[in-house]
Coordinates of C-alpha atoms in Angstrom, one line a residue:
M11 CA 0.1 0.0 0.0
S12 CA 1.3 3.5 -0.7
F13 CA -0.3 6.3 1.8
D14 CA -0.2 9.7 1.4
Q15 CA 1.2 12.0 4.6
T16 CA -2.3 12.2 6.2
Q17 CA -3.3 8.6 5.9
Q18 CA 0.1 7.6 7.6
Q19 CA -0.6 9.8 10.3
R20 CA -3.6 8.7 11.1
T21 CA -2.7 5.3 10.7
Q22 CA 0.5 5.6 13.0
L23 CA -1.9 7.0 15.8
F24 CA -4.3 4.1 15.6
L25 CA -1.0 1.7 16.2
N26 CA 0.3 3.9 18.8
A27 CA -2.8 3.3 20.5
L28 CA -2.8 -0.5 20.3
S29 CA 1.0 -0.8 20.9
D30 CA 1.4 1.0 24.3
Q31 CA -0.8 0.1 27.2
G32 CA -0.1 3.3 28.6
T33 CA -3.0 4.7 26.0
V34 CA -5.3 1.9 26.1
D35 CA -8.5 3.4 25.4
E36 CA -11.0 1.3 27.0
L37 CA -13.4 4.3 26.9
G38 CA -13.4 5.6 23.5
T39 CA -11.3 8.9 24.1
G40 CA -8.6 8.5 22.1
N41 CA -9.6 10.6 19.5
I42 CA -9.7 13.4 22.2
R43 CA -6.2 12.7 23.2
D44 CA -4.9 12.3 19.6
L45 CA -6.0 15.9 18.1
I46 CA -4.8 17.5 21.0
S47 CA -1.5 15.6 20.9
N48 CA -1.0 16.4 17.0
V49 CA -0.9 20.0 17.9
L50 CA 1.1 20.0 21.1
F51 CA 4.0 17.9 19.7
P52 CA 3.3 17.1 16.0
G53 CA 4.6 13.7 14.7
H54 CA 5.7 12.5 18.3
T55 CA 4.4 9.1 19.5
V56 CA 4.4 6.8 22.2
L57 CA 6.7 4.5 20.4
H58 CA 9.6 7.1 20.1
T59 CA 12.2 7.1 22.7
R60 CA 15.5 8.8 21.9
A61 CA 16.6 11.7 19.3
K62 CA 19.6 9.8 17.7
Y63 CA 17.2 7.6 15.8
L64 CA 16.4 10.6 13.7
L65 CA 20.3 10.0 12.3
F66 CA 20.9 6.0 13.1
L67 CA 18.0 5.6 10.0
P68 CA 19.1 8.1 7.3
R69 CA 22.8 6.6 7.9
D70 CA 21.8 2.9 7.8
F71 CA 19.0 3.2 5.4
S72 CA 20.9 5.3 2.5
R73 CA 23.5 2.5 2.4
L74 CA 21.2 -0.4 1.4
A75 CA 22.3 -1.8 -1.8
S76 CA 19.9 -4.3 -2.7
K77 CA 18.0 -4.3 -6.1
T78 CA 15.0 -5.7 -5.3
V79 CA 12.2 -4.9 -2.7
D80 CA 11.8 -8.1 -0.7
A81 CA 15.9 -7.8 -0.7
L82 CA 16.1 -4.3 0.8
V83 CA 13.3 -5.2 3.4
D84 CA 15.6 -8.0 4.3
E85 CA 18.5 -6.0 4.1
G86 CA 17.0 -3.0 6.3
K87 CA 15.7 -5.5 8.8
K88 CA 19.5 -6.7 9.1
A89 CA 21.0 -3.1 9.5
E90 CA 18.5 -2.6 12.4
G91 CA 19.4 -5.8 14.0
R92 CA 23.1 -4.7 13.8
R93 CA 22.1 -1.3 15.3
I94 CA 20.4 -2.9 18.2
K95 CA 23.2 -5.3 19.1
T96 CA 25.7 -2.1 18.9
L97 CA 23.6 -0.5 21.5
R98 CA 23.1 -3.5 23.6
Q99 CA 27.1 -3.5 23.4
R100 CA 27.5 -0.1 24.2
Y101 CA 25.0 0.0 27.5
E102 CA 25.0 -3.4 28.7
A103 CA 27.7 -2.7 31.5
E104 CA 25.5 0.2 32.7
G105 CA 22.0 -1.6 32.3
L106 CA 19.6 -1.7 29.4
R107 CA 16.4 -1.0 30.9
N108 CA 15.2 2.8 30.3
R109 CA 18.1 3.2 27.8
G110 CA 15.4 3.8 24.9
I111 CA 16.7 0.9 22.9
I112 CA 13.9 -0.4 20.8
G113 CA 14.3 -4.2 20.5
Y114 CA 16.9 -4.5 23.4
T115 CA 15.1 -7.8 24.3
T116 CA 14.0 -9.3 21.0
G117 CA 16.6 -7.7 18.6
S118 CA 15.5 -7.5 15.0
E119 CA 12.2 -9.6 15.7
T120 CA 10.7 -6.9 17.5
K121 CA 7.2 -5.8 16.6
Q122 CA 7.8 -2.5 15.8
L123 CA 11.5 -1.7 14.6
P124 CA 12.5 2.2 14.8
S125 CA 12.1 2.5 11.1
G126 CA 8.4 2.0 11.5
S127 CA 8.1 4.0 14.5
Y128 CA 9.8 6.9 13.3
W129 CA 9.0 7.3 9.7
G130 CA 6.4 9.4 10.0
L131 CA 8.6 12.0 11.8
L132 CA 11.5 11.6 9.5
R133 CA 9.1 13.0 6.7
Q134 CA 7.8 15.4 8.8
L135 CA 11.3 17.1 9.8
G136 CA 12.3 16.6 6.0
V137 CA 14.8 14.2 7.0
Y138 CA 13.4 11.8 4.5
R139 CA 12.7 14.0 1.4
G140 CA 10.3 11.3 -0.3
T141 CA 7.0 11.7 -0.1
G142 CA 5.5 8.0 0.4
S143 CA 5.8 5.2 3.4
L144 CA 8.9 2.9 4.3
W145 CA 7.8 0.4 1.5
D146 CA 7.7 3.1 -1.2
Y147 CA 11.3 4.2 -0.2
Y148 CA 12.1 0.5 -0.7
R149 CA 10.6 0.4 -4.0
D150 CA 12.1 3.6 -5.1
L151 CA 15.6 2.5 -3.7
A152 CA 15.3 -0.8 -5.8
T153 CA 14.5 1.1 -9.1
H154 CA 17.4 3.1 -8.2
N155 CA 19.8 0.3 -7.4
A156 CA 19.1 -1.7 -10.2
A157 CA 19.6 1.0 -12.6
L158 CA 23.1 1.7 -10.9
A159 CA 24.0 -1.9 -11.5
Q160 CA 22.6 -2.0 -15.1
R161 CA 25.0 1.1 -15.9
S162 CA 28.2 -0.6 -14.7
I163 CA 29.4 -3.5 -12.9
L164 CA 32.0 -1.4 -11.1
H165 CA 31.3 1.3 -8.9
S166 CA 33.2 3.8 -6.8
E167 CA 33.8 3.3 -2.9
E168 CA 32.1 6.5 -2.7
D169 CA 29.0 5.1 -4.3
D170 CA 29.0 2.3 -1.6
E171 CA 29.0 5.3 1.0
Q172 CA 26.1 7.0 -0.3
R173 CA 23.7 4.3 -2.0
A174 CA 20.4 6.0 -2.2
P175 CA 19.4 8.7 -4.6
S176 CA 20.8 12.1 -3.3
G177 CA 17.5 13.8 -3.2
L178 CA 15.9 11.1 -0.5
W179 CA 17.8 12.1 2.1
A180 CA 18.5 15.6 3.9
E181 CA 22.7 15.9 4.2
Y182 CA 23.3 15.0 7.7
P183 CA 26.3 15.5 10.2
N184 CA 28.9 13.0 10.2
E185 CA 29.0 10.5 12.6
S186 CA 31.6 11.1 15.8
P187 CA 33.3 8.3 17.5
K188 CA 33.3 10.5 20.5
Y189 CA 29.6 10.6 20.8
D190 CA 28.7 7.1 20.6
G191 CA 25.3 5.4 21.5
F192 CA 22.5 8.2 22.2
S193 CA 24.6 11.0 23.2
L194 CA 24.8 13.9 20.3
S195 CA 27.7 15.6 19.3
P196 CA 27.0 19.5 19.2
D197 CA 26.8 19.4 15.3
E198 CA 24.2 16.4 15.4
A199 CA 22.1 18.1 18.0
Q200 CA 22.1 21.4 16.3
W201 CA 21.1 20.0 13.2
L202 CA 18.1 18.2 14.6
Q203 CA 17.2 21.7 16.2
E204 CA 17.0 23.1 12.8
R205 CA 15.1 20.1 11.4
F206 CA 12.3 20.9 14.0
L207 CA 12.6 24.7 13.7
D208 CA 12.1 24.7 9.9
S209 CA 9.4 22.3 9.8
D210 CA 6.9 24.3 11.7
D211 CA 5.7 26.8 9.5
S212 CA 2.5 27.6 11.6
P213 CA 1.8 31.3 12.6
E214 CA 3.6 32.4 15.7
E215 CA 0.9 31.8 18.2
E216 CA 0.1 28.2 16.7
R217 CA 3.7 26.9 16.6
S218 CA 4.1 23.4 18.6
L219 CA 5.3 23.3 22.1
T220 CA 8.2 21.4 20.4
T221 CA 9.2 24.2 18.6
W222 CA 9.0 26.6 21.5
L223 CA 11.4 24.8 23.7
L224 CA 13.6 24.1 21.3
E225 CA 14.0 27.5 19.8
K226 CA 16.3 29.4 22.1
G227 CA 18.8 26.1 23.0
G228 CA 22.2 26.2 23.2
K229 CA 24.9 26.9 25.5
D230 CA 24.5 31.0 25.9
S231 CA 20.8 30.6 25.8
D232 CA 18.7 32.6 28.3
R233 CA 16.0 30.2 28.5
E234 CA 16.9 26.9 30.7
W235 CA 15.8 23.5 29.5
I236 CA 13.7 21.9 32.5
S237 CA 14.2 18.5 32.6
G238 CA 11.9 15.8 34.8
L239 CA 8.3 17.2 34.2
A240 CA 5.6 15.4 34.6
Y241 CA 3.6 17.3 32.6
V242 CA 4.3 20.3 30.1
W243 CA 1.8 22.6 32.2
E244 CA 4.0 22.3 34.9
H245 CA 6.4 24.2 33.3
P246 CA 7.3 27.8 34.9
L247 CA 6.9 29.6 31.4
T248 CA 3.5 28.4 30.5
D249 CA 2.1 32.3 30.3
Q250 CA 4.9 32.7 27.5
F251 CA 4.0 29.3 25.1
P252 CA 2.5 30.5 21.8
A253 CA -1.0 31.6 22.5
R254 CA -3.3 29.5 20.9
T255 CA -1.3 26.2 21.5
A256 CA -1.4 27.1 25.2
E257 CA -5.2 27.5 25.2
V258 CA -5.1 23.4 23.3
M259 CA -3.2 22.4 26.1
W260 CA -5.2 23.8 29.0
L261 CA -8.1 22.4 27.5
G262 CA -6.7 19.2 27.4
C263 CA -5.5 19.2 30.9
D264 CA -8.9 20.3 32.2
V265 CA -10.6 17.7 29.9
D266 CA -8.6 14.8 30.9
Q267 CA -9.0 15.9 34.5
L268 CA -12.7 15.5 34.2
L269 CA -12.4 12.1 32.5
F270 CA -9.8 10.6 34.4
G271 CA -12.8 9.8 36.9
A272 CA -14.4 7.7 34.2
R273 CA -11.1 5.7 33.7
I274 CA -10.9 4.8 37.6
L275 CA -15.0 4.2 37.6
Y276 CA -14.1 1.8 34.5
N277 CA -11.3 -0.3 36.7
Y278 CA -13.5 -0.2 40.1
L279 CA -16.5 -1.7 37.9
C280 CA -14.0 -4.4 36.2
A281 CA -12.4 -5.1 40.0
H282 CA -15.9 -5.1 41.4
H283 CA -17.4 -7.5 38.7
R284 CA -14.2 -9.8 38.9
P285 CA -15.6 -13.8 39.6
D286 CA -12.7 -15.0 41.4
K287 CA -12.8 -13.6 44.8
G288 CA -10.2 -13.1 47.0
E289 CA -6.8 -10.8 48.3
A290 CA -6.2 -9.5 44.9
R291 CA -9.8 -8.5 44.0
E292 CA -10.0 -6.4 47.2
A293 CA -6.6 -4.8 46.7
L294 CA -7.9 -3.5 43.6
L295 CA -11.0 -2.4 44.9
D296 CA -9.5 -0.4 47.6
R297 CA -6.9 1.0 45.1
Y298 CA -10.1 2.7 43.1
K299 CA -11.8 3.6 46.1
N300 CA -9.1 5.7 47.2
A301 CA -8.0 6.6 43.5
M302 CA -11.9 8.3 43.4
S303 CA -11.9 9.6 46.8
E304 CA -8.8 11.9 45.7
W305 CA -10.1 12.4 42.1
R306 CA -13.3 13.8 43.5
S307 CA -11.8 15.9 46.2
E308 CA -9.7 17.3 43.3
I309 CA -13.0 17.9 41.3
D310 CA -15.1 19.4 44.5
K311 CA -11.8 21.9 45.1
D312 CA -11.9 22.9 41.8
P313 CA -15.2 22.0 39.4
P314 CA -15.0 21.8 35.4
R315 CA -16.5 24.9 33.9
P316 CA -19.8 24.4 32.8
T317 CA -18.7 25.4 29.4
L318 CA -15.6 23.5 29.3
L319 CA -17.0 20.7 26.8
T320 CA -18.5 23.2 24.6
E321 CA -15.2 24.7 24.2
L322 CA -13.7 21.5 23.3
D323 CA -16.3 20.6 20.8
Q324 CA -15.8 23.8 19.1
W325 CA -12.4 23.5 18.8
G326 CA -12.3 19.7 17.9
Q327 CA -14.9 20.6 15.2
G328 CA -12.5 23.0 13.7
R329 CA -9.4 20.8 14.0
L330 CA -11.3 18.2 12.1
G331 CA -11.9 20.5 9.2
T332 CA -8.3 21.4 9.2
I333 CA -7.0 18.0 8.8
Q334 CA -10.0 17.2 6.5
A335 CA -11.5 14.3 8.7
S336 CA -13.5 11.6 7.0
P337 CA -17.2 11.3 8.0
A338 CA -16.4 8.2 10.3
A339 CA -13.9 10.2 12.6
R340 CA -16.5 12.9 12.6
L341 CA -19.1 10.2 14.0
R342 CA -16.8 9.2 16.4
W343 CA -16.2 12.5 17.7
R344 CA -20.0 13.2 18.3
T345 CA -20.2 10.0 20.0
T346 CA -17.2 10.7 22.2
L347 CA -18.5 14.0 23.1
H348 CA -22.1 13.0 23.9
F349 CA -20.3 10.4 26.3
A350 CA -18.1 13.1 28.1
Q351 CA -21.2 15.2 28.5
R352 CA -23.3 12.7 29.9
W353 CA -20.2 11.7 32.4
Q354 CA -20.0 15.4 33.1
Q355 CA -23.9 15.5 34.2
L356 CA -23.3 12.7 36.3
V357 CA -20.1 14.0 38.0
T358 CA -22.3 17.2 38.9
S359 CA -25.6 15.4 39.9
S360 CA -24.0 12.2 41.8
A361 CA -23.2 12.0 45.4
D362 CA -21.4 8.9 45.2
L363 CA -20.5 7.4 41.4
L364 CA -19.0 4.1 42.8
V365 CA -22.7 3.1 44.1
D366 CA -24.8 5.2 41.4
P367 CA -26.1 2.8 39.1
N368 CA -26.9 5.5 36.3
A369 CA -22.8 6.2 36.1
H370 CA -22.2 2.3 36.2
E371 CA -24.5 2.0 33.1
H372 CA -23.2 4.8 31.4
I373 CA -19.4 3.3 31.7
A374 CA -20.7 -0.4 30.9
Y375 CA -22.8 0.7 27.8
R376 CA -20.0 3.0 26.4
E377 CA -17.9 -0.2 26.8
R378 CA -20.3 -2.5 25.0
T379 CA -20.9 -0.1 22.4
L380 CA -17.1 0.2 21.6
K381 CA -16.1 -3.6 22.0
P382 CA -19.4 -5.7 21.2
G383 CA -19.1 -9.3 22.2
R384 CA -15.6 -8.3 23.8
A385 CA -16.5 -5.8 26.4
R386 CA -15.3 -6.9 30.0
L387 CA -18.5 -5.1 31.8
A388 CA -20.8 -7.5 30.3
K389 CA -22.6 -10.7 31.9
P390 CA -21.6 -13.5 32.9
Y391 CA -18.1 -11.4 33.3
D392 CA -16.1 -14.2 32.6
R393 CA -13.6 -11.7 30.7
L394 CA -12.8 -10.4 34.3
Q395 CA -11.5 -13.7 35.5
G396 CA -8.0 -13.2 36.6
W397 CA -8.0 -9.3 35.1
G398 CA -5.1 -7.8 36.8
G399 CA -6.0 -4.0 36.8
D400 CA -5.2 -0.7 35.5
S401 CA -6.9 -0.8 32.1
G402 CA -6.4 2.4 30.4
Y403 CA -6.1 3.6 33.8
S404 CA -3.6 6.7 33.3
R405 CA -3.5 10.9 33.3
L406 CA -2.7 11.6 29.9
D407 CA 0.2 13.9 28.8
Y408 CA -0.3 14.0 25.2
N409 CA 2.6 12.6 24.2
W410 CA 4.9 14.7 26.5
S411 CA 6.9 12.0 27.7
P412 CA 8.3 10.9 24.6
A413 CA 8.7 14.4 23.1
A414 CA 10.4 15.5 26.2
R415 CA 13.1 12.8 26.3
I416 CA 13.9 13.5 22.7
L417 CA 14.1 17.1 23.4
D418 CA 16.2 16.2 26.7
D419 CA 18.5 14.8 24.1
I420 CA 19.0 17.5 21.8
H421 CA 19.6 20.2 24.7
L422 CA 22.1 18.0 26.3
G423 CA 24.2 18.1 22.8
L424 CA 23.7 21.9 22.5
G425 CA 24.9 22.3 26.0
T426 CA 21.7 24.4 27.1
P427 CA 21.8 25.1 30.6
R428 CA 19.4 23.1 32.5
V429 CA 17.2 22.3 35.6
E430 CA 16.7 19.1 36.7
V431 CA 13.4 18.6 38.7
V432 CA 13.8 15.6 41.0
R433 CA 10.6 14.0 42.1
E434 CA 10.6 12.2 45.6
D435 CA 7.1 11.4 47.3
A436 CA 5.5 13.2 45.1
A437 CA 7.4 16.1 46.1
A438 CA 9.3 18.1 43.4
T439 CA 12.6 19.8 44.0
E440 CA 14.9 21.7 41.5
V441 CA 18.6 21.2 40.9
N442 CA 20.7 23.4 38.6
A443 CA 23.1 21.6 36.2

């Protein structure tokens, strides 16, 4: 299949939701998450780990020499396998976990190789200058390599070093042995900074937060990079963010605050209806009772404004028009909004959502509608046998976590002055670095 850029972005968003447990969407609100994420941190997905993959991939893939698509697919997979092996060897002594090595346990047999995860971002940044998918690249490269072989059996060493047609990849910095693994040289970091900045041609007030957080990076910057924030709205300079983008950020923050209660109740009901009784079930019930109590206290202290979902709908309808969303996507938006509106009514009117049958039915009906024949909250509840908890149970950060790690890598390479936010027992302290 050959996807245009819009189709590829939609497909990637769908794959992300299926691939990462942190974004499991039991109640069908992922379309809100995805629309907002792509305004704040366009091109980023939960599958991204480190910035240097944006250099590894063009370096490895521009050297592929096979002459058929099938052979190139195999050669590309082997190249990614070698890169995984090199990274494993580099970090083995320090520990492999949390390094961001994609495929560090399964190697090239991992379900989602870096090429599949990063291809959309490579295109968005203009690192890959072709117009198609990874499969289209293999097809174009096969044609190019076959034509090259037809012209001459012999080729220069220079041809070996740069196999791909010169127009398919942006000119990238040379590798430096001093900066191995995921560390970026100053030249590499500056090159990536420029790619991100050049790719954002939005009006000043609508620029992405990625762009704003990168634009003043450098060792002489008067704007420190703040590392370790759990959510981007915790940044001390939110009042300086691009105005329209900041509005979307706060809208996302407020909507998630409201809908997190629905995710708590969903998990509580799963625990409540779990057929196998025992300590594990009781522990889950206590966990979600406490979570609901804490959430309710937050909501009572700072209630969602009555116009919140109207504001969300006005913005969302406009955004769907901008990206030329399909009729099916617009229908999903309307059903999601209806679910959220009814939830807000229940939050306002119910004294105790944990025992409110209307709230219970609202959550159960939503899941049955989304997953007919597969819903957990459907009699006889056999799908809940041995259920382990925490299904879609998380606060949304709208892809801040993967974006922040990439930004952190780039700022380290640039030498930007930094502040580390260290979290201990939910308390945050700042450490200048």
